[in-house]
CSV table of C-alpha atoms in Angstrom, one decimal:
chain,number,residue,atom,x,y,z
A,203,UNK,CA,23.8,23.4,18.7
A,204,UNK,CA,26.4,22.1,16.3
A,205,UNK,CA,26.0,24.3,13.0
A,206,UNK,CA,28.1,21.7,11.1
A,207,UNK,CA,26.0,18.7,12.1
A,208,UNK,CA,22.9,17.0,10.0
A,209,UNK,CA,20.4,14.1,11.0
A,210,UNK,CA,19.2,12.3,7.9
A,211,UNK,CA,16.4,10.4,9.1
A,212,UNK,CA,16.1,7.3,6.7
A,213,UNK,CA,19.8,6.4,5.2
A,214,UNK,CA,18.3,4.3,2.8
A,215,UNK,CA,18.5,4.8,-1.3
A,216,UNK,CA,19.0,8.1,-1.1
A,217,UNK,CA,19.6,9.0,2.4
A,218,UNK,CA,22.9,6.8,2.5
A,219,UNK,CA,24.7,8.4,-0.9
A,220,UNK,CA,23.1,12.1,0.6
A,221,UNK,CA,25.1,11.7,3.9
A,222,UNK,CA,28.2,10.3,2.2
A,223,UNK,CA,27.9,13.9,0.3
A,224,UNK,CA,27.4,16.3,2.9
A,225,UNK,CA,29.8,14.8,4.7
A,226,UNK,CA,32.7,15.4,1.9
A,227,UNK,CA,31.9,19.0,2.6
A,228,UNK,CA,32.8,18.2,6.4
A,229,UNK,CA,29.0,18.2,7.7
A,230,UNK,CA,28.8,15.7,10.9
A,231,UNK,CA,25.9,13.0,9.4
A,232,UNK,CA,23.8,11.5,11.9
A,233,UNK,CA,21.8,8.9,10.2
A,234,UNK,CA,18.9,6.7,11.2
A,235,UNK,CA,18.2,3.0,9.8
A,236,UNK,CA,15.8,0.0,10.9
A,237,UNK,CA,18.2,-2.9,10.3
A,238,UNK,CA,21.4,-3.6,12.6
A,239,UNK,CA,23.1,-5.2,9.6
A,240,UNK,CA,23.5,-1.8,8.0
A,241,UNK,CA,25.1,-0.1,11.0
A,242,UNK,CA,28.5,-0.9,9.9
A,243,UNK,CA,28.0,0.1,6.2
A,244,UNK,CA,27.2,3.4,8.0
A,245,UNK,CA,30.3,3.7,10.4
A,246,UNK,CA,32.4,2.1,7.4
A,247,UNK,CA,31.6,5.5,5.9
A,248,UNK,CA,31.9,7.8,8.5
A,249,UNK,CA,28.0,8.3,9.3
A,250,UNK,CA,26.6,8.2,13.0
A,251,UNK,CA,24.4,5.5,13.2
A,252,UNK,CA,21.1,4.9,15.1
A,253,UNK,CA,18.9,2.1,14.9
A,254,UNK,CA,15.2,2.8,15.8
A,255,UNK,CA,11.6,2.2,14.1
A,256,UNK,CA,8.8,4.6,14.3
A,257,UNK,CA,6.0,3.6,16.6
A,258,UNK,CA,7.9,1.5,19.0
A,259,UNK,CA,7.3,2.7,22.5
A,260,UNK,CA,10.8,2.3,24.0
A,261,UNK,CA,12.5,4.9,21.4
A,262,UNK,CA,12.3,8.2,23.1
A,263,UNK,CA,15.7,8.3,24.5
A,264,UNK,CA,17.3,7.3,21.3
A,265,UNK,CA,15.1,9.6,18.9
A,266,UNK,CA,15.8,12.4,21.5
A,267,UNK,CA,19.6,11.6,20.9
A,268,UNK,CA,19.7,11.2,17.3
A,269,UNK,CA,18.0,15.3,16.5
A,270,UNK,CA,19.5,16.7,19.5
A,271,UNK,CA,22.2,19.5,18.4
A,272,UNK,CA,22.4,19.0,14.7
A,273,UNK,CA,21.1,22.3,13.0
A,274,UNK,CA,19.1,20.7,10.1
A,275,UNK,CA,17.2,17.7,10.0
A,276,UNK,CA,16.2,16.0,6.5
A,277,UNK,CA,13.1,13.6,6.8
A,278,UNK,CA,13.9,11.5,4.4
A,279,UNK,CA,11.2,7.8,4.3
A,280,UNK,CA,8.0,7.4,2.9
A,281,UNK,CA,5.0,5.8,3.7
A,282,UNK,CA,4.6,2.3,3.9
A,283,UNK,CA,2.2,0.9,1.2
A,284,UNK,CA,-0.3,-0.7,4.1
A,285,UNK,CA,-4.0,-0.9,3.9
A,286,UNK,CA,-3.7,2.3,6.7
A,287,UNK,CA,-1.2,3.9,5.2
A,288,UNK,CA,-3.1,7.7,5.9
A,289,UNK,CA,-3.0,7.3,9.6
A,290,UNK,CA,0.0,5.3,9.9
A,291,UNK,CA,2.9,7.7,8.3
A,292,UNK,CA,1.2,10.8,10.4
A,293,UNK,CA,2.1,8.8,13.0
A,294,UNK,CA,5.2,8.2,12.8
A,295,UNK,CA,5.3,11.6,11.9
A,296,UNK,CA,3.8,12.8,15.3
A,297,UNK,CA,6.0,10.6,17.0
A,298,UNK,CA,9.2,12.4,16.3
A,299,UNK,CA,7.9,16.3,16.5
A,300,UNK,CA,8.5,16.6,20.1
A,301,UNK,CA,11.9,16.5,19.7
A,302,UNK,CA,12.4,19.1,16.9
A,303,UNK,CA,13.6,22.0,18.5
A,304,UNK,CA,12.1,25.3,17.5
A,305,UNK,CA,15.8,26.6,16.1
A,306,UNK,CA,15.9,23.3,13.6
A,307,UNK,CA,15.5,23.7,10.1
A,308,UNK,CA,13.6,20.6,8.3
A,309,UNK,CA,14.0,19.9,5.2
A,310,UNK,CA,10.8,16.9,4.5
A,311,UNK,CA,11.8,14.6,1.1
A,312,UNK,CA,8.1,14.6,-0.2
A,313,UNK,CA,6.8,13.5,-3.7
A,314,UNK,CA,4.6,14.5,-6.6
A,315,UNK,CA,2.0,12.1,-5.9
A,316,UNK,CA,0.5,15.1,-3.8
A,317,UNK,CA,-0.7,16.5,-7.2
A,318,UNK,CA,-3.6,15.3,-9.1
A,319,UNK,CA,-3.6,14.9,-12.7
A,320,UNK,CA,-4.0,18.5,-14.6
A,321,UNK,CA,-3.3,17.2,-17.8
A,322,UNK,CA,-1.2,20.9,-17.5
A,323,UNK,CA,2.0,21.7,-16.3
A,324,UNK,CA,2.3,21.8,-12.8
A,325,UNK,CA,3.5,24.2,-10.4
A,326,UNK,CA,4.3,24.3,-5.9
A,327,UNK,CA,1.4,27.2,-6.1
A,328,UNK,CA,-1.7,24.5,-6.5
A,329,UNK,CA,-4.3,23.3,-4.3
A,330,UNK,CA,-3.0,19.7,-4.1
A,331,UNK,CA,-6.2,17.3,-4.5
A,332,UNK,CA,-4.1,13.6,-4.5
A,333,UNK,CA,-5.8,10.7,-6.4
A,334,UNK,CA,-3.8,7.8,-4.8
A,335,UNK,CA,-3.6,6.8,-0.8
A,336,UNK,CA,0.4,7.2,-1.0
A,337,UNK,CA,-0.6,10.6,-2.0
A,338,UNK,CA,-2.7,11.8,0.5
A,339,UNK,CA,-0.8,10.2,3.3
A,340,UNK,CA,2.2,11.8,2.5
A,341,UNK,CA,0.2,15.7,1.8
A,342,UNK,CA,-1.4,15.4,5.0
A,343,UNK,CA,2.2,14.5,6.4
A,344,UNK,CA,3.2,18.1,4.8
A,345,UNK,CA,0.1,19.8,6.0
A,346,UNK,CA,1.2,18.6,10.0
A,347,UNK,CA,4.7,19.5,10.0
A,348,UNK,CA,3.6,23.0,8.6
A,349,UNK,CA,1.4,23.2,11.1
A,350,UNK,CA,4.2,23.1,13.9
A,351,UNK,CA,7.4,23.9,12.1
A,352,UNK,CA,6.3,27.0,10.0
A,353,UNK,CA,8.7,28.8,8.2
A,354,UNK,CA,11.8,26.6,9.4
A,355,UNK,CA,10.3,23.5,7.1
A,356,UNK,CA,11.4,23.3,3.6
A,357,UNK,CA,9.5,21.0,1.3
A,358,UNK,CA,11.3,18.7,-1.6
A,359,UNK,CA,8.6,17.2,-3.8
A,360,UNK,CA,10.8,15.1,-6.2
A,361,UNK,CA,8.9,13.2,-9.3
A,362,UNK,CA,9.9,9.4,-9.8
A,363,UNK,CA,13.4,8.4,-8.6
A,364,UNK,CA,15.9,6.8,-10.7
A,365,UNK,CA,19.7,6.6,-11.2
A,366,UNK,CA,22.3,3.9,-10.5
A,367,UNK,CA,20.4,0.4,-9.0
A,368,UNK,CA,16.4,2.3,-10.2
A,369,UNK,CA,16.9,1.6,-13.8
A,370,UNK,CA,13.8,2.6,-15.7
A,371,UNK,CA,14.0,0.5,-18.0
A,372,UNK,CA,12.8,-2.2,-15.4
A,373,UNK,CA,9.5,-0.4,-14.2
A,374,UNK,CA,7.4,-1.6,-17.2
A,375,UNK,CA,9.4,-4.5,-19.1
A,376,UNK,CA,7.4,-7.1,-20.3
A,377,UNK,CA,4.0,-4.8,-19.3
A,378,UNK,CA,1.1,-5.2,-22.2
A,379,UNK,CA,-1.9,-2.6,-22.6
A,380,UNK,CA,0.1,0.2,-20.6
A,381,UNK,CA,-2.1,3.0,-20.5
A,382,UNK,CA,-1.6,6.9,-21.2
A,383,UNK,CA,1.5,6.3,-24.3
A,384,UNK,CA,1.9,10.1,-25.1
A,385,UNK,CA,1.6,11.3,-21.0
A,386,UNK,CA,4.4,13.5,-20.6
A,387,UNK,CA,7.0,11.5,-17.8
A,388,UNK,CA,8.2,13.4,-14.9
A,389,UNK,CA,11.7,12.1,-13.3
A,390,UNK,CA,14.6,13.1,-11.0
A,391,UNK,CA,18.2,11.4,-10.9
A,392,UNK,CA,19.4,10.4,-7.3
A,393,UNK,CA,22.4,12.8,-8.2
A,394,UNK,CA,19.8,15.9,-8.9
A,395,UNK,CA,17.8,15.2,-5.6
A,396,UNK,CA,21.6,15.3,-3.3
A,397,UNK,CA,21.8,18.5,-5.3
A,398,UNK,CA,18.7,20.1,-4.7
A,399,UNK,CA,18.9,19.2,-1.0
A,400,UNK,CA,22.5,20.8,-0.8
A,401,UNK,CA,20.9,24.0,-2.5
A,402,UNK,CA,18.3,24.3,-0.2
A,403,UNK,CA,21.0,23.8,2.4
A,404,UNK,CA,23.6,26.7,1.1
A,405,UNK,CA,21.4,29.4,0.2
A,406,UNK,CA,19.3,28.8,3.4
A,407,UNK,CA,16.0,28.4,1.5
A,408,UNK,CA,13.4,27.9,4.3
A,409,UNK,CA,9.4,27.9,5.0
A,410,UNK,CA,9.1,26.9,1.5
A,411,UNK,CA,7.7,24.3,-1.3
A,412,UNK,CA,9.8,23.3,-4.1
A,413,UNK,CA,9.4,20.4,-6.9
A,414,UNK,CA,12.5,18.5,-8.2
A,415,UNK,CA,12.0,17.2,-11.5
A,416,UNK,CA,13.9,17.0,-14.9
A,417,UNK,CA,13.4,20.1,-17.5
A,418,UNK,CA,12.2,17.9,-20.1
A,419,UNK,CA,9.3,15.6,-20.3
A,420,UNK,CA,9.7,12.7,-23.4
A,421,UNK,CA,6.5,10.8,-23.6
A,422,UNK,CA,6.2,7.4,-21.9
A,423,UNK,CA,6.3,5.0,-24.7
A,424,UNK,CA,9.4,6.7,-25.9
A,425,UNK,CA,10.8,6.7,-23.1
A,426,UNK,CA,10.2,3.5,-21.6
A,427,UNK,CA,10.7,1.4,-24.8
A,428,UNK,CA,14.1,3.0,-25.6
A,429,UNK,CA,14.7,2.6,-21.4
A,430,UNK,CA,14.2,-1.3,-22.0
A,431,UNK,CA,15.6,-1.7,-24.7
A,432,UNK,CA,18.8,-0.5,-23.7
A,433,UNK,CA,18.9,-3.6,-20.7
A,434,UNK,CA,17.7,-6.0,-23.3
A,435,UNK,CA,14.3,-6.2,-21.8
A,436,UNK,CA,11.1,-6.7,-23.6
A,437,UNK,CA,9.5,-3.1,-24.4
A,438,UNK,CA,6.5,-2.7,-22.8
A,439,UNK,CA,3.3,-2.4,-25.3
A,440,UNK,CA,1.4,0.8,-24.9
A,441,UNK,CA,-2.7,1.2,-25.2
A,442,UNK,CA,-2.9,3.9,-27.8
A,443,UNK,CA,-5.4,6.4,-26.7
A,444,UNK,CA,-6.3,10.0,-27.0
A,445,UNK,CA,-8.1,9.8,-23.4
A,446,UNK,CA,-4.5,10.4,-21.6
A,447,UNK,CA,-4.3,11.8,-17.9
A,448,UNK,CA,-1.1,13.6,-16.8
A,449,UNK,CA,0.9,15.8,-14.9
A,450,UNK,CA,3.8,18.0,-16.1
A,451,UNK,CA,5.8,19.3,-13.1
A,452,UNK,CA,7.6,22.7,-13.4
A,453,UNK,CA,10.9,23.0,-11.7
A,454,UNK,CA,10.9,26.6,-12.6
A,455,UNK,CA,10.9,27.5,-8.8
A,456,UNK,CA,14.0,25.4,-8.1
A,457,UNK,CA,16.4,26.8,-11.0
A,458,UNK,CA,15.5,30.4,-10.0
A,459,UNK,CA,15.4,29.9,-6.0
A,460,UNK,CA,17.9,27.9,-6.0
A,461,UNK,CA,20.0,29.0,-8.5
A,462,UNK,CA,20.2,25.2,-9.6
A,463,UNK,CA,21.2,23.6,-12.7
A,464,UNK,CA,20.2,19.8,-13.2
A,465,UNK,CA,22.8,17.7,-13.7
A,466,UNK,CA,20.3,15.5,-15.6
A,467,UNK,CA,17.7,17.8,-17.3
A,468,UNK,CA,17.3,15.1,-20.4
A,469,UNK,CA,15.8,12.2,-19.0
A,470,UNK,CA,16.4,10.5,-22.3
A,471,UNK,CA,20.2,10.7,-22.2
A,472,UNK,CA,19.5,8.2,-19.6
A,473,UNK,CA,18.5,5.3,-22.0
A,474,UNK,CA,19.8,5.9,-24.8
């Protein structure tokens, strides 16, 4: 096994700029993609390419090829938004466990959705009861590679992505009657995420659960009507309510596990 090599399945948004970065600090990146016309972006910037899709019959060869030797593995797509989205992503999931050696560390890229709202902070130490189909796909996803990896799978549950080309102040532009105004939002810059994963990757934090989030939580009509207005978009118009549902995610676990500092704790120095 090569100690200094890592297979980033899913070089997409994030995948591409996290390979780019491990392999400034002279990790050898393979990465996976579905479309031929990115396989020379990848070789362009030194990454290993493979082309395959999940569920095709004729892969095995290739998906052997593509974990074989490197020492960690990030799993880095989520599930399609399909009508079977549950049973779909755990099978792509199953598809690729048989050729995860047992000496592989896994890091899985998973998301908040796995929580249900608290109207509380929340914490990696919950009983995760998802509301949305997204959600549950991608906790029963968690729950299956536990089953088989154990303590050599580290779980990332990041909050909503943004930074660079995921401007937030596109999401709700233009929206009318937006509901929950004063819910608390929860958000992660692409540069905190590449952190977080190199954390988990230098001080070898493994068989764990940890959320990546900012430290502070602005409300959402603060926050997404400064975020639009700075594009020159129309605000969005927020229902006023009391009757809010939310989530607050703690990232208490990965400052003090990890020993991380956020690069973007303030989510609002991003719009303003």
């Amino acid at each position: 096994m090569n100690n200094n090599q890592i297979s980033i399945l899913g070089c997409g948004w994030l995948g591409f700029p996290l390979a780019k970065f491990l392999i400034d600090k002279n990790y050898k990146i393979k990465g996976s993609t579905t479309s031929e016309t990115k396989v020379e972006i990848l070789k362009e910037s030194d990454i290993i390419p493979y082309v395959f899709k999940l569920g095709e019959s004729n892969n095995k060869v290739l998906i052997n090829d593509f974990f074989a030797d490197s020492k960690i593995i990030v799993i880095n797509f989520p599930p399609k938004r399909i009508p079977n989205i549950f049973n779909v992503y755990q099978e792509q999931i199953k598809e690729i466990l048989p050729f995860i050696k047992p000496e592989q560390k896994v890091i899985f890229i998973s998301s908040t959705s796995v929580y249900q709202n608290t109207n509380d902070w929340v914490t990696e130490s919950i009983e995760c009861k998802p509301e949305k189909e997204s959600g549950k796909a991608v906790l029963a996803v968690e729950q299956l590679l536990q089953s088989h990896l154990k303590e050599n799978l580290t779980i990332l549950r990041f909050a909503g992505l943004v930074g660079y080309d995921r401007t937030p102040g596109r999401f709700l532009a233009n929206k009318k009657d937006v509901p929950n105004a004063k819910a608390p939002v929860n958000i992660i810059h692409q540069d905190d995420c590449i952190g977080l994963i190199n954390a988990i990757i230098s001080e070898n934090a493994w068989g764990t659960i940890i959320n990546g989030c900012s430290d502070e939580h602005p409300t959402r009509d603060f926050f997404y009507v400064l975020a639009a207005k700075k594009l020159g978009l129309t605000p969005p118009e927020f229902k006023q309510s009391e009757n809010i549902q939310f989530k607050k995610i703690s990232n208490t676990k990965s400052k003090t596990l990890l020993k991380y500092t956020y690069k973007y704790s303030k989510p609002l120095t991003l719009v303003k």
